[in-house]
Coordinates of C-alpha atoms and ligand atoms in Angstrom, one line a residue:
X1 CA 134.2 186.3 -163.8
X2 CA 133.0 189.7 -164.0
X3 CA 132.6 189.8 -167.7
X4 CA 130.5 187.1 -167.8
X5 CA 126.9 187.3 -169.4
X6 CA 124.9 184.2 -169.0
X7 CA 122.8 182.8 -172.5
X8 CA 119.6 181.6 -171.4
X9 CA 118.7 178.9 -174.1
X10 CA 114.7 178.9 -174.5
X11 CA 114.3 177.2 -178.2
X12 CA 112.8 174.0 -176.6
X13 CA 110.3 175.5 -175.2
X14 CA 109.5 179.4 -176.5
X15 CA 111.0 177.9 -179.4
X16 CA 109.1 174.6 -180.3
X17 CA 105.6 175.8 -178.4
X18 CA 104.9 178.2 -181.5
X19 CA 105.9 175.8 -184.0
X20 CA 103.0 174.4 -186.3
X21 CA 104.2 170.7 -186.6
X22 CA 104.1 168.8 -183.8
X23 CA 107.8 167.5 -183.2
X24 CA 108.3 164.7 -182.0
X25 CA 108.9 163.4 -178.8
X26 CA 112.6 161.4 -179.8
X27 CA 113.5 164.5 -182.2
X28 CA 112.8 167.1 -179.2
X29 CA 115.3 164.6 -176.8
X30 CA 117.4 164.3 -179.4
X31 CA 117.4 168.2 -180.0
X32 CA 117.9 168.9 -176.0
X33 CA 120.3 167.1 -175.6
X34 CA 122.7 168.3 -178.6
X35 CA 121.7 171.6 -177.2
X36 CA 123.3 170.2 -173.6
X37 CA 127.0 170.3 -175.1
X38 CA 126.6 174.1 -176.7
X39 CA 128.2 175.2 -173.1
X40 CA 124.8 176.8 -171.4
X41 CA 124.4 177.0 -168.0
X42 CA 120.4 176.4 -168.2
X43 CA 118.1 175.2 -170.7
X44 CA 114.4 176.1 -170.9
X45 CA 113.4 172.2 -171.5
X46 CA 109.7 172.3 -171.7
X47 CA 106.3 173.5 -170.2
X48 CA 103.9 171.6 -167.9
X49 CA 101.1 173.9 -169.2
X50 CA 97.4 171.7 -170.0
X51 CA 98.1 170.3 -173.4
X52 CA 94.9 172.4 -174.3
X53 CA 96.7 175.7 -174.6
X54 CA 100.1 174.4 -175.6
X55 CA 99.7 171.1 -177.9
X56 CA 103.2 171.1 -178.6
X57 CA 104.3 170.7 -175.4
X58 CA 101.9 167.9 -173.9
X59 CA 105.2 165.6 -173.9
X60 CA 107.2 167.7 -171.1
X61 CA 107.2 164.8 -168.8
X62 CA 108.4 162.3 -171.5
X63 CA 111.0 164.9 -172.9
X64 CA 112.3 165.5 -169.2
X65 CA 112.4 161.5 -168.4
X66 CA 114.1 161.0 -172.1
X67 CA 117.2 163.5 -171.8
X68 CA 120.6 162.8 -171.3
X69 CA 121.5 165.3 -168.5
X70 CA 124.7 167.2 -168.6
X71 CA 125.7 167.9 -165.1
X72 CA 126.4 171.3 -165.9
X73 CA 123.0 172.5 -167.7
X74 CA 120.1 173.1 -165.3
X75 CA 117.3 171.8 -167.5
X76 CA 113.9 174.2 -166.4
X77 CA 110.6 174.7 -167.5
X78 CA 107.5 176.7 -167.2
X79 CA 104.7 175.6 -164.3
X80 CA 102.1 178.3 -164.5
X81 CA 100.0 176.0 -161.5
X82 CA 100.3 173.3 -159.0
X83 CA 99.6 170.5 -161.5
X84 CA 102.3 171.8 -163.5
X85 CA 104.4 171.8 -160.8
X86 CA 103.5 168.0 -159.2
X87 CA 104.2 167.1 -162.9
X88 CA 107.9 168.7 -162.9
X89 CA 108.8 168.0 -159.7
X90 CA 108.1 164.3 -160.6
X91 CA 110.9 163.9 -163.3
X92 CA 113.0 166.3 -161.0
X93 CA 113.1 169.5 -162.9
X94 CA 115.7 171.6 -161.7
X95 CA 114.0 175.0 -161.9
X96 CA 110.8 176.1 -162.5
X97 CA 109.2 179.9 -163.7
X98 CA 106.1 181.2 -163.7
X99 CA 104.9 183.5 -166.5
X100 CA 102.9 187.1 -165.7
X101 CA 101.7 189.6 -168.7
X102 CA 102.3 193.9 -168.3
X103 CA 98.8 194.3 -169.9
X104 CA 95.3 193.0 -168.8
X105 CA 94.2 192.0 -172.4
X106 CA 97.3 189.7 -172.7
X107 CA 96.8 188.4 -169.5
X108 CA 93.3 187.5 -169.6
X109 CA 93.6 185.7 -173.5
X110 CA 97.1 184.1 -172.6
X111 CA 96.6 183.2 -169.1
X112 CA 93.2 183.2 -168.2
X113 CA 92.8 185.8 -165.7
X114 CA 93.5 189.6 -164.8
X115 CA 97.1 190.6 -163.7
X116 CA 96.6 190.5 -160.2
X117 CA 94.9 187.2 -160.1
X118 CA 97.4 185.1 -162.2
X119 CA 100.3 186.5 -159.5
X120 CA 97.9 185.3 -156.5
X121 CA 98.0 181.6 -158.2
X122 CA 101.6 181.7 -158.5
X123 CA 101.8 182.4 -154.7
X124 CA 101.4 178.1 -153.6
X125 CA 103.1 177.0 -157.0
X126 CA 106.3 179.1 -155.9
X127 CA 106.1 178.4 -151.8
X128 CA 105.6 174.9 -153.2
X129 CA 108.6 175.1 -155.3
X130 CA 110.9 176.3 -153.2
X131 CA 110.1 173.9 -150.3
X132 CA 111.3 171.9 -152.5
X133 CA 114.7 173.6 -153.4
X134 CA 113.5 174.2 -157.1
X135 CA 114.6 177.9 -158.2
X136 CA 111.9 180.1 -159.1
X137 CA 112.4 182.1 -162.3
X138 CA 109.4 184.8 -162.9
X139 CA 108.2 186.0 -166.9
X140 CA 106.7 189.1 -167.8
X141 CA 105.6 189.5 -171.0
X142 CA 104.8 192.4 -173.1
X143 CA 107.2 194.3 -171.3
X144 CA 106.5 197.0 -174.0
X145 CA 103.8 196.5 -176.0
X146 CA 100.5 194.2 -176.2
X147 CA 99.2 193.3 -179.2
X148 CA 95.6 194.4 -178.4
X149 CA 96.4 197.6 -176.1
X150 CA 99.9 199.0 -178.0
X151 CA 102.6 200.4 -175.3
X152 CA 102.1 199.4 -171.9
X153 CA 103.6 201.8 -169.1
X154 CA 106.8 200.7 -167.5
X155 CA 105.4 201.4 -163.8
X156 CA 103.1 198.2 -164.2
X157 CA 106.1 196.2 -165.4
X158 CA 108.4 197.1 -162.2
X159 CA 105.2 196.9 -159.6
X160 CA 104.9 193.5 -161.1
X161 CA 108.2 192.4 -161.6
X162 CA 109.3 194.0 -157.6
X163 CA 106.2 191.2 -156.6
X164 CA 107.4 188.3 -157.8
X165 CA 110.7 189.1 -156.8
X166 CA 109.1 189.5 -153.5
X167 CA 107.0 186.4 -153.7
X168 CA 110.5 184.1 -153.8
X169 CA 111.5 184.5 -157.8
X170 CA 115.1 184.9 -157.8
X171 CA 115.0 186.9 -161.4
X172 CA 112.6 188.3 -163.2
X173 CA 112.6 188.4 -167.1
X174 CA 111.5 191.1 -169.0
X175 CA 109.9 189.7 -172.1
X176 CA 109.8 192.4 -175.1
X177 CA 107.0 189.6 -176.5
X178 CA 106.2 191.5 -179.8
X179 CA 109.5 193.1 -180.4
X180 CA 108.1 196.5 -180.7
X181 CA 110.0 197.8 -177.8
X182 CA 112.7 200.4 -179.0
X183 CA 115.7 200.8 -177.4
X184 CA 114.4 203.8 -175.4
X185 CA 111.5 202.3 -174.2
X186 CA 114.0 199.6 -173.0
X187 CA 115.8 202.0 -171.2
X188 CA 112.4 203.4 -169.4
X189 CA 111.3 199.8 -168.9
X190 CA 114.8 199.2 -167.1
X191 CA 115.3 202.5 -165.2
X192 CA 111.8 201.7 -163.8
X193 CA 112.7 198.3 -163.1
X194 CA 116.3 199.8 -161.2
X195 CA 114.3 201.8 -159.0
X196 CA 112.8 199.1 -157.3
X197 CA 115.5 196.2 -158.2
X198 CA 118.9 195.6 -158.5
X199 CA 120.3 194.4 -162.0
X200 CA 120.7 191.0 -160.7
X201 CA 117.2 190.1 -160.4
X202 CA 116.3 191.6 -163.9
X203 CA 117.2 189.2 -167.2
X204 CA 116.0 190.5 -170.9
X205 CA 113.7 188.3 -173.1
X206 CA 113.5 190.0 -176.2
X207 CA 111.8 188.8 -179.4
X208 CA 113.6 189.9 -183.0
X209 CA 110.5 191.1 -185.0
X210 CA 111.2 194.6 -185.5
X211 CA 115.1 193.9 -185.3
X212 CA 115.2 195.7 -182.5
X213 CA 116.3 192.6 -179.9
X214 CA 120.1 193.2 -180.3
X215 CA 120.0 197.2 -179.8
X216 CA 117.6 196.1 -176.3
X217 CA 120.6 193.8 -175.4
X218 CA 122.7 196.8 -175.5
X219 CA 120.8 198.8 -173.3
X220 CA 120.5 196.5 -171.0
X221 CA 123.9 195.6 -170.5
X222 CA 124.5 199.3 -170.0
X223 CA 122.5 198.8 -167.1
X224 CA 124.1 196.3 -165.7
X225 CA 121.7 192.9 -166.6
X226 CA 123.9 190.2 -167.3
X227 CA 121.3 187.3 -168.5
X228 CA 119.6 187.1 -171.6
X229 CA 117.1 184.4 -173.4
X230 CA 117.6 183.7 -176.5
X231 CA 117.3 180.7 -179.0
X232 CA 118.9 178.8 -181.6
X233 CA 117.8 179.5 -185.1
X234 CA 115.7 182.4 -183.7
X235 CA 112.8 179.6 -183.3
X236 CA 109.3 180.4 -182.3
X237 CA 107.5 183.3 -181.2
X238 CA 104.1 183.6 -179.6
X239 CA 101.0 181.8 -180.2
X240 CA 98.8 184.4 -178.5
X241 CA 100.9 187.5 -179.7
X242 CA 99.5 186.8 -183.4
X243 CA 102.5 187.8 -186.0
X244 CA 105.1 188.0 -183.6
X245 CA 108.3 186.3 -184.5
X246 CA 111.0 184.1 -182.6
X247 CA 112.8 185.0 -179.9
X248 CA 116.2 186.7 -181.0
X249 CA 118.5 184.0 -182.2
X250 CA 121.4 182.6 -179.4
X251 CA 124.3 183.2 -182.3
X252 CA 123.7 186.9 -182.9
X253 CA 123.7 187.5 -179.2
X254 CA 126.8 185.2 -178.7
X255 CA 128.2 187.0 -181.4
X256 CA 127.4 190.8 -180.3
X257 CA 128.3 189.5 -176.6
X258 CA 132.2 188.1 -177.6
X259 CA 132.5 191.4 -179.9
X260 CA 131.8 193.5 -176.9
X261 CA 134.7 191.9 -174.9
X262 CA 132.1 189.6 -172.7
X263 CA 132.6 185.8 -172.2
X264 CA 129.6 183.5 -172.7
X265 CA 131.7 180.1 -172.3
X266 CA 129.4 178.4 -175.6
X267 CA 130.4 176.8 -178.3
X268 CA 130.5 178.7 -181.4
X269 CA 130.4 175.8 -183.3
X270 CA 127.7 173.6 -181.8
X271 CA 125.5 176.6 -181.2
X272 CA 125.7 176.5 -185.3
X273 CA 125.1 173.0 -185.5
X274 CA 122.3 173.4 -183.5
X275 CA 120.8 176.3 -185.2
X276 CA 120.4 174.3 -188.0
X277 CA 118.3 171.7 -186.8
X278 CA 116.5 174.1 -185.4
X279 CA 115.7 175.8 -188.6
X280 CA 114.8 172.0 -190.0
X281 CA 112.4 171.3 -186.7
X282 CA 110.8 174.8 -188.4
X283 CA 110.9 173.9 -191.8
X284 CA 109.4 170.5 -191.6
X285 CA 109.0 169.2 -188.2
X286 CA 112.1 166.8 -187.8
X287 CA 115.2 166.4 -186.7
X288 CA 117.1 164.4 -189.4
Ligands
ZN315 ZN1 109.5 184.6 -175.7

């Protein structure tokens, strides 16, 4: 299927972890798995992350022991250390990522420590993980911009993104975490990325802020990427990227994607159903 391009869905986790109310832990099963029959290949389920940063998502081990699994899916979620990762690996996650930020500001306020030090600690998570046949999926955010130091160069983003491709992570994910990236910076991001990568190893994570997410989905697929996140209802954003909205919503791409001649293989009418109870989790924190 070469005109295939592969939907990442990410609402349950970059979707619900920005979210004010607290869903709950039935409503978040109940949304996951109504999500399983949209046709995606992989859902980003939760994040084993310490319920200090990410209150939302304290339940990942309940959420992953609660779902009904569709064989097809492959139900993931973040593990940004080797707790995390004893915690997924216990209710048998079926892929893991770890998360890296372009700029040192980011890094240290979202992750605790400098650049280089948060890809040292994901050295024994991911040798960890894959001894144990779990995929390893590798975030960068602020591909293009940080919130406290505006554009960040595209040389750091490909020196990171050729290390944890190095380090076992069979794709890396550009993240466009504020949405300020224009397409042209895409396209620098990208050809500094193809320098050092092939398009199979690169996927695009673009938030919708500045309306810019779609055009970026463009570019990339002028380059040859053929995986993108997205999710339903455009839900979430990023608690540490203050103002930044959700990540660009699943039926726009779906809809841009099957306009351009690609297949996705989703649903077009479940997507919709789900985006709506998305946009209810939003509005007031439950599911019915
Ligand atoms: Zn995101």
């Amino acid at each position: 299927m070469n005109n295939f391009i592969n939907i990442f869905e990410m609402s349950p986790r970059d979707g619900l972890q920005n979210e004010k109310n607290f869903i709950a832990t039935n409503d978040k099963i109940k949304f996951i798995n109504k999500l399983s029959l949209c046709g995606f290949r992989k859902i980003e389920t939760s994040s084993f992350v310490s319920a200090r940063w990410v209150p939302q998502l304290a339940d990942a081990s309940e959420v992953f022991m609660g779902i009904k699994r569709n064989e097809n899916v492959k139900y993931t979620a973040l593990t940004p250390n080797e707790i995390g990762l004893d915690n997924a690996l216990k209710v048998n996650v079926d892929e893991i990522a770890v998360f890296a930020a372009a700029s040192e500001t980011f890094s240290i306020k979202n992750i605790n420590c400098d650049i280089e030090s948060s890809i040292l600690r994901f050295e024994p998570v991911i040798n960890k993980a894959l001894k144990n046949k779990i995929p390893v999926r590798g975030y960068i955010s602020c591909v293009a911009h940080c919130p406290y130091e505006g554009n960040v160069d595209p040389k750091i983003v490909s020196q990171i993104a050729e290390k944890l491709v190095n380090m076992g992570c069979y794709e890396v994910s550009l993240g466009d975490t504020t949405g300020k990236g224009s397409p042209d910076h895409t396209l620098k991001i990208l050809e500094e990325c193809l320098n050092v990568l092939t398009p199979d190893k690169l996927a695009g994570h673009f938030h919708d802020t500045f309306k810019n997410a779609l055009k970026n989905i463009e570019v990339c697929i002028d380059n040859g990427i053929k995986t993108f996140d997205s999710s339903v209802g455009g839900l979430g954003g990023c608690p540490y990227s203050p103002g930044a909205e959700g990540n660009v919503d699943t039926e726009k791409v779906n809809q841009l994607l099957l306009l351009k001649g690609y297949q996705t293989n989703l649903d077009i009418q479940k997507i919709n159903e789900c985006s709506k109870i998305a946009l209810k989790l939003k509005k007031d924190g439950t599911y019915d």
